[in-house]
Amino acid sequence: MVLLGIHLSHGVGSVFQSFGWMNGRYQPMLRRLSVVYAVVVALGFIAQPIYVFLFARQG
């Protein structure tokens, strides 16, 4: 999942670059936004199996 997060962070940053939005003014904000998005997605994928392992084995 860490590799997925790194891959997504790079991919989202590349999308911003392709659209031409990665100029000096917005670059720091867009880089942070891509990292936050990647962390949220990776944590979502990590949380599902952990939840099932801890709470869904009630039977």
CSV table of C-alpha atoms in Angstrom, one decimal:
chain,number,residue,atom,x,y,z
A,1,MET,CA,0.0,0.0,0.0
A,2,VAL,CA,2.9,2.3,0.6
A,3,LEU,CA,4.0,1.8,-3.0
A,4,LEU,CA,0.4,2.5,-4.1
A,5,GLY,CA,0.5,5.8,-2.2
A,6,ILE,CA,3.8,6.8,-3.7
A,7,HIS,CA,2.6,5.9,-7.2
A,8,LEU,CA,-0.7,7.9,-6.7
A,9,SER,CA,1.2,10.9,-5.4
A,10,HIS,CA,3.4,10.9,-8.4
A,11,GLY,CA,0.5,10.3,-10.8
A,12,VAL,CA,-1.7,13.1,-9.4
A,13,GLY,CA,1.3,15.5,-9.5
A,14,SER,CA,1.9,14.5,-13.1
A,15,VAL,CA,-1.7,15.3,-13.9
A,16,PHE,CA,-1.3,18.8,-12.5
A,17,GLN,CA,1.9,19.2,-14.5
A,18,SER,CA,0.2,18.0,-17.7
A,19,PHE,CA,-2.6,20.5,-17.3
A,20,GLY,CA,0.0,23.3,-16.8
A,21,TRP,CA,-1.1,24.1,-13.3
A,22,MET,CA,2.4,23.3,-11.7
A,23,ASN,CA,3.7,26.9,-11.8
A,24,GLY,CA,5.7,28.6,-9.1
A,25,ARG,CA,2.7,29.9,-7.3
A,26,TYR,CA,0.6,26.8,-7.0
A,27,GLN,CA,3.3,24.1,-7.0
A,28,PRO,CA,3.7,23.7,-3.2
A,29,MET,CA,0.0,23.5,-2.6
A,30,LEU,CA,-0.6,21.0,-5.5
A,31,ARG,CA,2.2,18.8,-4.3
A,32,ARG,CA,0.7,18.7,-0.8
A,33,LEU,CA,-2.7,18.0,-2.3
A,34,SER,CA,-1.4,15.1,-4.2
A,35,VAL,CA,0.3,13.7,-1.1
A,36,VAL,CA,-2.8,14.1,1.0
A,37,TYR,CA,-4.9,12.4,-1.7
A,38,ALA,CA,-2.4,9.5,-1.9
A,39,VAL,CA,-2.3,9.0,1.9
A,40,VAL,CA,-6.1,9.0,2.1
A,41,VAL,CA,-6.5,6.4,-0.6
A,42,ALA,CA,-3.7,4.2,0.7
A,43,LEU,CA,-5.1,4.4,4.3
A,44,GLY,CA,-8.6,3.5,2.9
A,45,PHE,CA,-7.2,0.4,1.3
A,46,ILE,CA,-5.3,-0.5,4.5
A,47,ALA,CA,-8.3,0.1,6.8
A,48,GLN,CA,-10.6,-2.3,5.1
A,49,PRO,CA,-8.8,-5.6,5.7
A,50,ILE,CA,-7.8,-4.4,9.2
A,51,TYR,CA,-11.5,-3.7,10.0
A,52,VAL,CA,-12.6,-7.1,8.7
A,53,PHE,CA,-9.8,-8.9,10.7
A,54,LEU,CA,-10.7,-7.1,13.9
A,55,PHE,CA,-14.4,-6.7,13.9
A,56,ALA,CA,-16.2,-8.8,11.2
A,57,ARG,CA,-15.2,-12.2,12.5
A,58,GLN,CA,-18.1,-12.4,15.0
A,59,GLY,CA,-19.4,-15.7,13.9
